[in-house]
PDB file of C-alpha atoms and ligand atoms in Angstrom:
ATOM      1  CA  MET P 168      71.261 117.446  93.607  1.00 97.00           C
ATOM      2  CA  TRP P 169      73.445 116.252  96.491  1.00 98.00           C
ATOM      3  CA  GLY P 170      74.557 112.772  97.441  1.00 98.00           C
ATOM      4  CA  MET P 171      76.953 110.643  99.397  1.00 98.00           C
ATOM      5  CA  ILE P 172      77.938 106.974  99.183  1.00 98.00           C
ATOM      6  CA  ALA P 173      80.408 105.111 101.360  1.00 98.00           C
ATOM      7  CA  THR P 174      81.853 101.637 101.784  1.00 98.00           C
ATOM      8  CA  TRP P 175      80.721  99.489 104.722  1.00 97.00           C
ATOM      9  CA  ARG P 176      78.213  99.896 107.535  1.00 97.00           C
ATOM     10  CA  MET P 177      80.931 101.529 109.660  1.00 96.00           C
ATOM     11  CA  ALA P 178      80.456 104.738 107.637  1.00 97.00           C
ATOM     12  CA  LEU P 179      76.844 105.154 108.803  1.00 98.00           C
ATOM     13  CA  GLU P 180      77.339 107.586 111.686  1.00 97.00           C
ATOM     14  CA  GLY P 181      79.750 109.745 109.684  1.00 98.00           C
ATOM     15  CA  VAL P 182      77.514 109.739 106.617  1.00 98.00           C
ATOM     16  CA  THR P 183      74.452 110.613 108.709  1.00 98.00           C
ATOM     17  CA  GLU P 184      76.059 113.881 109.765  1.00 98.00           C
ATOM     18  CA  ALA P 185      77.844 114.595 106.515  1.00 98.00           C
ATOM     19  CA  ALA P 186      74.714 114.041 104.430  1.00 98.00           C
ATOM     20  CA  ALA P 187      72.956 116.647 106.562  1.00 98.00           C
ATOM     21  CA  GLU P 188      75.805 119.043 105.743  1.00 98.00           C
ATOM     22  CA  LEU P 189      75.377 118.401 102.014  1.00 98.00           C
ATOM     23  CA  LYS P 190      71.638 118.831 102.300  1.00 98.00           C
ATOM     24  CA  ALA P 191      72.235 122.176 103.994  1.00 98.00           C
ATOM     25  CA  GLY P 192      74.342 123.292 101.025  1.00 98.00           C
ATOM     26  CA  LYS P 193      77.813 122.809 102.521  1.00 98.00           C
ATOM     27  CA  SER P 194      80.775 121.769 100.389  1.00 98.00           C
ATOM     28  CA  THR P 195      81.610 118.177  99.531  1.00 98.00           C
ATOM     29  CA  ALA P 196      85.185 118.696 100.776  1.00 98.00           C
ATOM     30  CA  SER P 197      84.219 119.240 104.398  1.00 98.00           C
ATOM     31  CA  ALA P 198      81.402 116.667 104.263  1.00 98.00           C
ATOM     32  CA  VAL P 199      83.644 113.889 102.948  1.00 98.00           C
ATOM     33  CA  VAL P 200      86.516 114.669 105.336  1.00 98.00           C
ATOM     34  CA  ASN P 201      84.113 114.829 108.290  1.00 98.00           C
ATOM     35  CA  ALA P 202      82.487 111.517 107.360  1.00 98.00           C
ATOM     36  CA  VAL P 203      85.859 109.752 107.201  1.00 98.00           C
ATOM     37  CA  THR P 204      87.089 111.458 110.387  1.00 98.00           C
ATOM     38  CA  ALA P 205      84.134 110.009 112.302  1.00 97.00           C
ATOM     39  CA  VAL P 206      85.152 106.494 111.219  1.00 97.00           C
ATOM     40  CA  GLU P 207      88.830 107.110 112.039  1.00 97.00           C
ATOM     41  CA  ASP P 208      87.966 108.309 115.543  1.00 96.00           C
ATOM     42  CA  PHE P 209      85.728 105.400 116.519  1.00 92.00           C
ATOM     43  CA  PRO P 210      87.940 102.938 118.407  1.00 90.00           C
ATOM     44  CA  PHE P 211      85.855  99.830 117.670  1.00 89.00           C
ATOM     45  CA  TYR P 212      86.447  99.986 113.903  1.00 89.00           C
ATOM     46  CA  LYS P 213      89.563  97.900 113.694  1.00 88.00           C
ATOM     47  CA  SER P 214      90.554  98.610 110.135  1.00 92.00           C
ATOM     48  CA  VAL P 215      90.584 102.418 110.059  1.00 94.00           C
ATOM     49  CA  GLY P 216      92.340 105.088 112.115  1.00 95.00           C
ATOM     50  CA  PHE P 217      92.412 104.888 115.918  1.00 92.00           C
ATOM     51  CA  GLY P 218      92.055 101.238 116.905  1.00 90.00           C
ATOM     52  CA  GLY P 219      93.241 100.026 113.481  1.00 91.00           C
ATOM     53  CA  LEU P 220      95.054  96.689 113.356  1.00 91.00           C
ATOM     54  CA  PRO P 221      98.845  96.642 113.151  1.00 92.00           C
ATOM     55  CA  THR P 222     101.421  95.344 110.725  1.00 93.00           C
ATOM     56  CA  GLU P 223     103.195  92.065 111.443  1.00 91.00           C
ATOM     57  CA  ASN P 224     105.714  94.098 113.465  1.00 91.00           C
ATOM     58  CA  GLY P 225     102.953  95.446 115.691  1.00 92.00           C
ATOM     59  CA  ASP P 226     102.952  99.056 114.419  1.00 94.00           C
ATOM     60  CA  VAL P 227      99.773 100.719 113.161  1.00 95.00           C
ATOM     61  CA  GLU P 228     100.621 102.112 109.702  1.00 97.00           C
ATOM     62  CA  LEU P 229      97.764 104.133 108.245  1.00 97.00           C
ATOM     63  CA  ASP P 230      96.969 105.036 104.633  1.00 98.00           C
ATOM     64  CA  ALA P 231      94.525 107.715 103.449  1.00 98.00           C
ATOM     65  CA  ALA P 232      93.705 109.870 100.455  1.00 98.00           C
ATOM     66  CA  TYR P 233      91.570 112.771  99.339  1.00 99.00           C
ATOM     67  CA  MET P 234      90.733 113.865  95.788  1.00 99.00           C
ATOM     68  CA  ASP P 235      89.028 117.042  94.627  1.00 98.00           C
ATOM     69  CA  GLY P 236      86.909 116.312  91.548  1.00 98.00           C
ATOM     70  CA  ASP P 237      86.853 119.936  90.359  1.00 98.00           C
ATOM     71  CA  THR P 238      90.603 120.442  90.066  1.00 98.00           C
ATOM     72  CA  LEU P 239      91.706 116.763  90.084  1.00 98.00           C
ATOM     73  CA  ALA P 240      94.078 117.737  92.913  1.00 98.00           C
ATOM     74  CA  PHE P 241      94.774 114.925  95.344  1.00 98.00           C
ATOM     75  CA  GLY P 242      96.750 114.214  98.479  1.00 98.00           C
ATOM     76  CA  ALA P 243      97.619 110.780  99.804  1.00 98.00           C
ATOM     77  CA  ILE P 244      99.669 109.455 102.679  1.00 98.00           C
ATOM     78  CA  GLY P 245     100.919 105.952 103.343  1.00 98.00           C
ATOM     79  CA  ASN P 246     102.377 104.101 106.333  1.00 98.00           C
ATOM     80  CA  LEU P 247     101.658 107.061 108.595  1.00 98.00           C
ATOM     81  CA  ILE P 248     102.403 106.231 112.222  1.00 96.00           C
ATOM     82  CA  ASP P 249     100.737 107.839 115.255  1.00 95.00           C
ATOM     83  CA  ILE P 250      98.954 110.837 113.760  1.00 97.00           C
ATOM     84  CA  ALA P 251      95.265 111.055 114.696  1.00 94.00           C
ATOM     85  CA  ASN P 252      93.440 111.699 111.448  1.00 96.00           C
ATOM     86  CA  PRO P 253      95.199 110.529 108.305  1.00 98.00           C
ATOM     87  CA  VAL P 254      92.354 111.809 106.118  1.00 98.00           C
ATOM     88  CA  LYS P 255      92.925 115.354 107.355  1.00 98.00           C
ATOM     89  CA  VAL P 256      96.614 115.073 106.511  1.00 98.00           C
ATOM     90  CA  ALA P 257      95.685 113.792 103.039  1.00 98.00           C
ATOM     91  CA  TYR P 258      93.266 116.681 102.586  1.00 98.00           C
ATOM     92  CA  ALA P 259      95.912 119.229 103.642  1.00 98.00           C
ATOM     93  CA  LEU P 260      98.335 117.620 101.207  1.00 98.00           C
ATOM     94  CA  SER P 261      95.803 117.930  98.382  1.00 98.00           C
ATOM     95  CA  ARG P 262      96.109 121.711  98.741  1.00 98.00           C
ATOM     96  CA  GLN P 263      99.840 121.563  97.898  1.00 98.00           C
ATOM     97  CA  ARG P 264     101.211 121.768  94.369  1.00 98.00           C
ATOM     98  CA  TYR P 265     103.869 119.058  94.842  1.00 98.00           C
ATOM     99  CA  ASN P 266     104.550 116.043  97.071  1.00 98.00           C
ATOM    100  CA  SER P 267     100.992 114.725  96.593  1.00 98.00           C
ATOM    101  CA  LEU P 268     101.842 111.234  97.860  1.00 98.00           C
ATOM    102  CA  LEU P 269     103.967 111.038 100.996  1.00 98.00           C
ATOM    103  CA  VAL P 270     104.844 107.871 102.903  1.00 98.00           C
ATOM    104  CA  GLY P 271     106.401 106.762 106.174  1.00 98.00           C
ATOM    105  CA  GLN P 272     108.716 109.061 108.063  1.00 98.00           C
ATOM    106  CA  GLY P 273     108.361 111.816 105.461  1.00 98.00           C
ATOM    107  CA  ALA P 274     104.574 111.759 105.783  1.00 98.00           C
ATOM    108  CA  ARG P 275     104.838 111.942 109.563  1.00 98.00           C
ATOM    109  CA  GLU P 276     107.330 114.801 109.485  1.00 98.00           C
ATOM    110  CA  TRP P 277     105.164 116.760 107.074  1.00 98.00           C
ATOM    111  CA  ALA P 278     102.053 116.191 109.185  1.00 98.00           C
ATOM    112  CA  LEU P 279     103.838 117.378 112.321  1.00 98.00           C
ATOM    113  CA  SER P 280     105.177 120.426 110.472  1.00 98.00           C
ATOM    114  CA  GLN P 281     101.599 121.341 109.542  1.00 98.00           C
ATOM    115  CA  GLY P 282     100.451 121.252 113.151  1.00 97.00           C
ATOM    116  CA  PHE P 283      98.919 117.770 113.241  1.00 97.00           C
ATOM    117  CA  SER P 284      99.663 116.278 116.617  1.00 93.00           C
ATOM    118  CA  SER P 285     101.113 112.944 117.571  1.00 95.00           C
ATOM    119  CA  LYS P 286      98.723 110.340 118.973  1.00 94.00           C
ATOM    120  CA  GLU P 287      99.316 106.718 119.880  1.00 93.00           C
ATOM    121  CA  MET P 288      97.003 104.882 117.477  1.00 94.00           C
ATOM    122  CA  LEU P 289      97.447 101.330 118.754  1.00 92.00           C
ATOM    123  CA  THR P 290      94.694 100.483 121.229  1.00 93.00           C
ATOM    124  CA  GLU P 291      94.607  97.728 123.801  1.00 92.00           C
ATOM    125  CA  ARG P 292      91.829  96.072 121.818  1.00 93.00           C
ATOM    126  CA  ALA P 293      93.838  96.128 118.583  1.00 92.00           C
ATOM    127  CA  LEU P 294      96.747  94.619 120.472  1.00 91.00           C
ATOM    128  CA  GLN P 295      94.480  91.818 121.713  1.00 92.00           C
ATOM    129  CA  HIS P 296      93.404  91.109 118.121  1.00 90.00           C
ATOM    130  CA  TYR P 297      97.054  91.092 117.099  1.00 90.00           C
ATOM    131  CA  ARG P 298      98.111  88.630 119.794  1.00 91.00           C
ATOM    132  CA  LYS P 299      95.164  86.391 118.994  1.00 89.00           C
ATOM    133  CA  ARG P 300      95.944  86.422 115.270  1.00 86.00           C
ATOM    134  CA  CYS P 301      99.605  85.647 115.916  1.00 87.00           C
ATOM    135  CA  ARG P 302      98.551  82.565 117.857  1.00 87.00           C
ATOM    136  CA  GLU P 303      95.865  81.455 115.385  1.00 84.00           C
ATOM    137  CA  THR P 304      98.171  81.905 112.444  1.00 81.00           C
ATOM    138  CA  LEU P 305     100.765  79.715 114.087  1.00 77.00           C
ATOM    139  CA  ASP P 306      98.329  77.066 115.349  1.00 75.00           C
ATOM    140  CA  LYS P 307      95.882  76.862 112.477  1.00 76.00           C
ATOM    141  CA  GLY P 308      97.693  78.351 109.516  1.00 74.00           C
ATOM    142  CA  LEU P 309      95.074  81.096 108.946  1.00 72.00           C
ATOM    143  CA  SER P 310      95.924  83.638 106.307  1.00 74.00           C
ATOM    144  CA  PRO P 311      97.232  86.743 108.050  1.00 69.00           C
ATOM    145  CA  TYR P 312      95.459  88.864 105.473  1.00 72.00           C
ATOM    146  CA  ASP P 313      91.817  88.061 106.276  1.00 66.00           C
ATOM    147  CA  GLY P 314      89.654  90.696 107.939  1.00 62.00           C
ATOM    148  CA  HIS P 315      90.042  94.240 106.685  1.00 70.00           C
ATOM    149  CA  ASP P 316      87.688  97.034 105.606  1.00 89.00           C
ATOM    150  CA  THR P 317      88.621 100.396 104.137  1.00 95.00           C
ATOM    151  CA  VAL P 318      86.306 103.349 104.407  1.00 97.00           C
ATOM    152  CA  GLY P 319      85.833 105.193 101.122  1.00 98.00           C
ATOM    153  CA  VAL P 320      83.399 108.118 100.930  1.00 98.00           C
ATOM    154  CA  ILE P 321      82.184 109.980  97.837  1.00 98.00           C
ATOM    155  CA  GLY P 322      80.335 113.276  98.072  1.00 98.00           C
ATOM    156  CA  LEU P 323      78.393 115.402  95.589  1.00 98.00           C
ATOM    157  CA  ASP P 324      77.354 118.849  96.762  1.00 98.00           C
ATOM    158  CA  LYS P 325      74.610 121.178  95.574  1.00 98.00           C
ATOM    159  CA  HIS P 326      77.157 123.217  93.609  1.00 98.00           C
ATOM    160  CA  GLY P 327      77.963 120.145  91.471  1.00 98.00           C
ATOM    161  CA  SER P 328      81.381 119.559  93.046  1.00 98.00           C
ATOM    162  CA  MET P 329      82.453 116.036  93.894  1.00 98.00           C
ATOM    163  CA  SER P 330      85.209 114.593  96.047  1.00 98.00           C
ATOM    164  CA  VAL P 331      86.327 111.262  97.447  1.00 98.00           C
ATOM    165  CA  ALA P 332      88.376 110.182 100.449  1.00 98.00           C
ATOM    166  CA  THR P 333      89.706 106.872 101.770  1.00 98.00           C
ATOM    167  CA  SER P 334      91.231 105.751 105.058  1.00 98.00           C
ATOM    168  CA  THR P 335      92.533 102.372 106.212  1.00 97.00           C
ATOM    169  CA  SER P 336      95.017 100.513 108.339  1.00 94.00           C
ATOM    170  CA  GLY P 337      95.453  98.289 105.278  1.00 94.00           C
ATOM    171  CA  LEU P 338      95.615  94.544 105.440  1.00 91.00           C
ATOM    172  CA  PHE P 339      96.032  93.114 108.921  1.00 89.00           C
ATOM    173  CA  MET P 340      99.542  91.664 109.391  1.00 90.00           C
ATOM    174  CA  LYS P 341     100.854  93.390 106.292  1.00 93.00           C
ATOM    175  CA  LYS P 342     104.615  93.846 105.978  1.00 94.00           C
ATOM    176  CA  ARG P 343     106.073  97.079 107.265  1.00 95.00           C
ATOM    177  CA  GLY P 344     106.034  99.607 104.412  1.00 96.00           C
ATOM    178  CA  ARG P 345     103.366  97.798 102.394  1.00 96.00           C
ATOM    179  CA  LEU P 346     100.904 100.031 100.540  1.00 97.00           C
ATOM    180  CA  GLY P 347      97.566  98.865  99.223  1.00 97.00           C
ATOM    181  CA  ASP P 348      95.253 100.580  96.775  1.00 98.00           C
ATOM    182  CA  SER P 349      93.709 103.047  99.239  1.00 98.00           C
ATOM    183  CA  PRO P 350      96.351 105.806  98.908  1.00 98.00           C
ATOM    184  CA  ILE P 351      96.958 105.083  95.213  1.00 98.00           C
ATOM    185  CA  ILE P 352      95.113 107.413  92.841  1.00 98.00           C
ATOM    186  CA  GLY P 353      93.117 105.537  90.207  1.00 98.00           C
ATOM    187  CA  SER P 354      93.134 102.305  92.204  1.00 98.00           C
ATOM    188  CA  GLY P 355      91.569 103.000  95.598  1.00 98.00           C
ATOM    189  CA  PHE P 356      89.864 106.237  94.557  1.00 98.00           C
ATOM    190  CA  TYR P 357      89.223 108.549  91.652  1.00 99.00           C
ATOM    191  CA  CYS P 358      86.992 111.584  91.212  1.00 99.00           C
ATOM    192  CA  ASP P 359      86.151 113.910  88.350  1.00 99.00           C
ATOM    193  CA  SER P 360      83.243 116.290  88.975  1.00 98.00           C
ATOM    194  CA  GLU P 361      82.422 116.291  85.252  1.00 98.00           C
ATOM    195  CA  THR P 362      81.659 112.563  85.446  1.00 98.00           C
ATOM    196  CA  GLY P 363      81.617 111.014  88.911  1.00 98.00           C
ATOM    197  CA  ALA P 364      83.735 109.161  91.436  1.00 99.00           C
ATOM    198  CA  ALA P 365      84.576 105.641  92.578  1.00 99.00           C
ATOM    199  CA  THR P 366      86.305 104.064  95.549  1.00 98.00           C
ATOM    200  CA  ALA P 367      87.360 100.509  96.308  1.00 98.00           C
ATOM    201  CA  THR P 368      87.866  98.151  99.231  1.00 97.00           C
ATOM    202  CA  GLY P 369      89.316  94.668  99.338  1.00 96.00           C
ATOM    203  CA  VAL P 370      92.690  93.185  98.564  1.00 95.00           C
ATOM    204  CA  GLY P 371      94.772  96.124  97.398  1.00 96.00           C
ATOM    205  CA  GLU P 372      97.237  93.937  95.530  1.00 96.00           C
ATOM    206  CA  ASP P 373      94.384  92.806  93.250  1.00 96.00           C
ATOM    207  CA  LEU P 374      92.435  96.086  93.069  1.00 97.00           C
ATOM    208  CA  MET P 375      95.599  97.819  91.867  1.00 98.00           C
ATOM    209  CA  LYS P 376      95.961  95.337  89.002  1.00 98.00           C
ATOM    210  CA  GLY P 377      92.808  96.796  87.449  1.00 98.00           C
ATOM    211  CA  CYS P 378      93.323 100.512  88.251  1.00 98.00           C
ATOM    212  CA  THR P 379      89.827  99.883  89.510  1.00 98.00           C
ATOM    213  CA  SER P 380      88.468 103.289  90.501  1.00 99.00           C
ATOM    214  CA  TYR P 381      89.772 105.094  87.442  1.00 98.00           C
ATOM    215  CA  GLU P 382      88.353 102.408  85.189  1.00 99.00           C
ATOM    216  CA  ILE P 383      84.891 102.783  86.734  1.00 99.00           C
ATOM    217  CA  VAL P 384      84.944 106.568  86.276  1.00 99.00           C
ATOM    218  CA  ARG P 385      86.192 106.137  82.707  1.00 98.00           C
ATOM    219  CA  ARG P 386      83.290 103.820  81.892  1.00 98.00           C
ATOM    220  CA  MET P 387      80.801 106.257  83.418  1.00 98.00           C
ATOM    221  CA  ALA P 388      82.316 108.996  81.227  1.00 98.00           C
ATOM    222  CA  GLN P 389      81.680 106.788  78.206  1.00 98.00           C
ATOM    223  CA  GLY P 390      78.022 106.532  79.077  1.00 98.00           C
ATOM    224  CA  MET P 391      77.636 103.573  81.408  1.00 98.00           C
ATOM    225  CA  SER P 392      75.385 103.923  84.423  1.00 98.00           C
ATOM    226  CA  PRO P 393      77.238 103.731  87.750  1.00 98.00           C
ATOM    227  CA  GLN P 394      75.827 100.253  88.364  1.00 98.00           C
ATOM    228  CA  GLN P 395      76.905  98.967  84.936  1.00 98.00           C
ATOM    229  CA  ALA P 396      80.353 100.485  85.343  1.00 98.00           C
ATOM    230  CA  ALA P 397      80.822  99.001  88.820  1.00 98.00           C
ATOM    231  CA  ASP P 398      79.581  95.523  87.923  1.00 97.00           C
ATOM    232  CA  SER P 399      81.450  95.291  84.637  1.00 97.00           C
ATOM    233  CA  VAL P 400      84.764  96.409  86.164  1.00 98.00           C
ATOM    234  CA  VAL P 401      84.569  94.040  89.135  1.00 98.00           C
ATOM    235  CA  CYS P 402      83.419  91.053  87.045  1.00 97.00           C
ATOM    236  CA  GLU P 403      85.993  91.561  84.317  1.00 97.00           C
ATOM    237  CA  LEU P 404      88.816  92.060  86.795  1.00 98.00           C
ATOM    238  CA  GLU P 405      87.853  88.963  88.727  1.00 97.00           C
ATOM    239  CA  ASP P 406      87.613  86.865  85.540  1.00 97.00           C
ATOM    240  CA  LYS P 407      90.950  88.147  84.312  1.00 98.00           C
ATOM    241  CA  LEU P 408      92.651  87.485  87.633  1.00 98.00           C
ATOM    242  CA  MET P 409      91.192  83.974  87.816  1.00 97.00           C
ATOM    243  CA  SER P 410      92.259  83.033  84.308  1.00 98.00           C
ATOM    244  CA  ARG P 411      95.650  84.731  84.240  1.00 98.00           C
ATOM    245  CA  PHE P 412      96.763  84.888  87.877  1.00 95.00           C
ATOM    246  CA  GLY P 413      94.932  81.848  89.215  1.00 97.00           C
ATOM    247  CA  ARG P 414      93.083  83.560  92.066  1.00 95.00           C
ATOM    248  CA  ALA P 415      91.266  86.762  92.938  1.00 95.00           C
ATOM    249  CA  GLY P 416      91.000  88.475  96.313  1.00 94.00           C
ATOM    250  CA  ASP P 417      88.060  90.446  97.682  1.00 95.00           C
ATOM    251  CA  LEU P 418      86.990  93.247  95.332  1.00 96.00           C
ATOM    252  CA  SER P 419      84.217  95.677  96.310  1.00 97.00           C
ATOM    253  CA  VAL P 420      83.455  99.133  94.962  1.00 98.00           C
ATOM    254  CA  VAL P 421      80.976 101.984  95.225  1.00 98.00           C
ATOM    255  CA  CYS P 422      80.531 104.848  92.773  1.00 99.00           C
ATOM    256  CA  MET P 423      78.327 107.826  92.029  1.00 98.00           C
ATOM    257  CA  ASN P 424      77.876 110.011  88.978  1.00 98.00           C
ATOM    258  CA  ARG P 425      77.338 113.744  88.869  1.00 98.00           C
ATOM    259  CA  GLN P 426      73.571 113.245  88.760  1.00 98.00           C
ATOM    260  CA  GLY P 427      73.722 111.495  92.150  1.00 98.00           C
ATOM    261  CA  GLU P 428      72.979 108.045  90.681  1.00 98.00           C
ATOM    262  CA  PHE P 429      74.997 105.360  92.413  1.00 98.00           C
ATOM    263  CA  GLY P 430      76.346 101.869  91.909  1.00 98.00           C
ATOM    264  CA  ALA P 431      77.992  99.143  93.987  1.00 98.00           C
ATOM    265  CA  ALA P 432      79.632  95.865  93.064  1.00 98.00           C
ATOM    266  CA  THR P 433      81.335  93.065  94.917  1.00 97.00           C
ATOM    267  CA  ASN P 434      82.676  89.558  94.537  1.00 95.00           C
ATOM    268  CA  ILE P 435      82.197  88.662  98.220  1.00 93.00           C
ATOM    269  CA  LYS P 436      79.279  87.273 100.152  1.00 90.00           C
ATOM    270  CA  THR P 437      78.336  90.374 102.076  1.00 90.00           C
ATOM    271  CA  PHE P 438      79.469  93.845 101.245  1.00 96.00           C
ATOM    272  CA  SER P 439      77.612  96.646 103.014  1.00 97.00           C
ATOM    273  CA  PHE P 440      77.495 100.264 101.955  1.00 98.00           C
ATOM    274  CA  VAL P 441      75.718 103.455 102.960  1.00 98.00           C
ATOM    275  CA  VAL P 442      73.943 105.926 100.666  1.00 98.00           C
ATOM    276  CA  ALA P 443      72.027 109.149 101.062  1.00 98.00           C
ATOM    277  CA  THR P 444      71.019 111.419  98.206  1.00 98.00           C
ATOM    278  CA  GLU P 445      68.346 113.977  97.530  1.00 97.00           C
ATOM    279  CA  LYS P 446      66.256 111.094  96.180  1.00 97.00           C
ATOM    280  CA  GLN P 447      67.475 108.188  98.314  1.00 97.00           C
ATOM    281  CA  PRO P 448      66.893 108.481 102.075  1.00 98.00           C
ATOM    282  CA  LEU P 449      69.853 107.402 104.190  1.00 98.00           C
ATOM    283  CA  THR P 450      70.094 103.607 103.918  1.00 98.00           C
ATOM    284  CA  VAL P 451      72.554 100.842 104.733  1.00 98.00           C
ATOM    285  CA  PHE P 452      72.485  98.289 101.921  1.00 98.00           C
ATOM    286  CA  ARG P 453      73.846  94.775 101.847  1.00 97.00           C
ATOM    287  CA  ALA P 454      75.177  93.726  98.471  1.00 97.00           C
ATOM    288  CA  GLU P 455      75.904  90.293  97.072  1.00 94.00           C
ATOM    289  CA  ARG P 456      76.680  89.084  93.608  1.00 91.00           C
ATOM    290  CA  ILE P 457      74.394  86.680  91.833  1.00 88.00           C
ATOM    291  CA  ARG P 458      75.400  85.617  88.315  1.00 83.00           C
ATOM    292  CA  GLU P 459      77.603  88.518  87.168  1.00 81.00           C
ATOM    293  CA  LYS P 460      75.338  91.152  88.725  1.00 90.00           C
ATOM    294  CA  THR P 461      75.406  92.754  92.139  1.00 95.00           C
ATOM    295  CA  HIS P 462      72.065  92.815  93.948  1.00 96.00           C
ATOM    296  CA  TYR P 463      71.473  94.849  97.042  1.00 97.00           C
ATOM    297  CA  GLN P 464      68.778  95.421  99.604  1.00 97.00           C
ATOM    298  CA  PRO P 465      68.437  97.476 102.782  1.00 98.00           C
ATOM    299  CA  VAL P 466      69.662  95.651 105.869  1.00 97.00           C
ATOM    300  CA  ASP P 467      67.090  94.810 108.549  1.00 97.00           C
ATOM    301  CA  ASP P 468      67.131  95.535 112.287  1.00 97.00           C
ATOM    302  CA  GLU P 469      68.390  92.083 113.084  1.00 97.00           C
ATOM    303  CA  TRP P 470      71.413  92.632 110.846  1.00 96.00           C
ATOM    304  CA  MET P 471      72.113  96.007 112.454  1.00 96.00           C
ATOM    305  CA  GLN P 472      71.884  94.547 115.950  1.00 97.00           C
ATOM    306  CA  ALA P 473      74.137  91.626 115.098  1.00 95.00           C
ATOM    307  CA  TYR P 474      76.642  94.083 113.658  1.00 94.00           C
ATOM    308  CA  ALA P 475      76.594  96.290 116.765  1.00 94.00           C
ATOM    309  CA  ALA P 476      77.141  93.249 118.990  1.00 94.00           C
ATOM    310  CA  ARG P 477      79.929  91.878 116.796  1.00 92.00           C
ATOM    311  CA  ILE P 478      82.105  94.981 116.667  1.00 91.00           C
ATOM    312  CA  ARG P 479      82.029  95.395 120.450  1.00 91.00           C
ATOM    313  CA  ALA P 480      82.240  91.725 121.380  1.00 93.00           C
ATOM    314  CA  PRO P 481      85.013  90.864 123.807  1.00 90.00           C
ATOM    315  CA  ILE P 482      88.047  89.290 122.178  1.00 86.00           C
ATOM    316  CA  GLU P 483      88.618  85.811 123.449  1.00 78.00           C
ATOM    317  CA  GLU P 484      92.316  85.487 123.978  1.00 67.00           C
TER     318      GLU P 484
HETATM  319  C1  SD4 D 173      94.384  97.557 101.277  1.00 75.65           C
HETATM  320  N1  SD4 D 173      92.277  97.888 100.168  1.00 75.65           N
HETATM  321  O1  SD4 D 173      95.213  98.064 102.024  1.00 75.65           O
HETATM  322  C2  SD4 D 173      92.938  97.968 101.444  1.00 75.65           C
HETATM  323  C3  SD4 D 173      92.315  97.141 102.496  1.00 75.65           C
HETATM  324  C4  SD4 D 173      90.843  97.068 102.393  1.00 75.65           C
HETATM  325  O2  SD4 D 173      88.866  96.022 102.782  1.00 75.65           O
HETATM  326  O3  SD4 D 173      90.171  97.775 101.725  1.00 75.65           O
HETATM  327  N2  SD4 D 173      90.196  96.156 102.965  1.00 75.65           N
HETATM  328  O4  SD4 D 173      94.653  96.696 100.450  1.00 75.65           O
END
């Protein structure tokens, strides 16, 4: 059995190629890193890698992680500035015994010492978004934190190995130095090849309160199906946050078990994700929650066209 699941429609092109690698018997490590790299390199995805949106100071600070489900080794970097592929740095770090989570200047220095090259990650388009948001936030009092998507990819290869990787520019207009869940093991990602893997996207501050990805994997280990584990974790976290904290941000997750069965859950109106397994042909699904359960269906052509137009639409300044 092989399989791959990823957050958001933006993962489609990367998953298309990476799923073919898994089908051909290649390892989950290279498939997952390649899938995330494709998203990082595409300049029109404004929440991951090159073209990602900046902090309130105008710098692009990137977070990424990689976890190997066989050994439980992981590498994660936070607030990385001007290095092309944060996921590759995270992967390289996962091969080290110590220093598994590096942030800021230290992360950059380590990446450079390993031969990763410097690259200006702020694009003209991201700068336009930034200027527009600065104005809107002043004029209309919009929350600076709206509009953000993290890519999280889980892979299962034919040898039974699993891995997971994340990459994000974090919340738009975040404070310098702020970390969300994406580079935090157990919150933004977790993977154990004996059980399965999970990855999250949404408001990191809230996802971290539930150690969301670990909790999903733990429930799968106790016998829940991926869908039950995903739905129960998202629903319970949202309920708890509403009753104890007074509000809950966006919470969306995908997961897969070692049999290649998958699950997805969300508390937002439209959460898209991409899946391909030996049994499930490559599909982009659109998920929504109706009464404590997440329902999903394949997106149609109209949805795909609207998406393509939206991500490339000129930014009205
Ligand atoms: C963060 N969880 O930095 C990330 C952002 C994200 O969908 O996933 N947005 O909090």
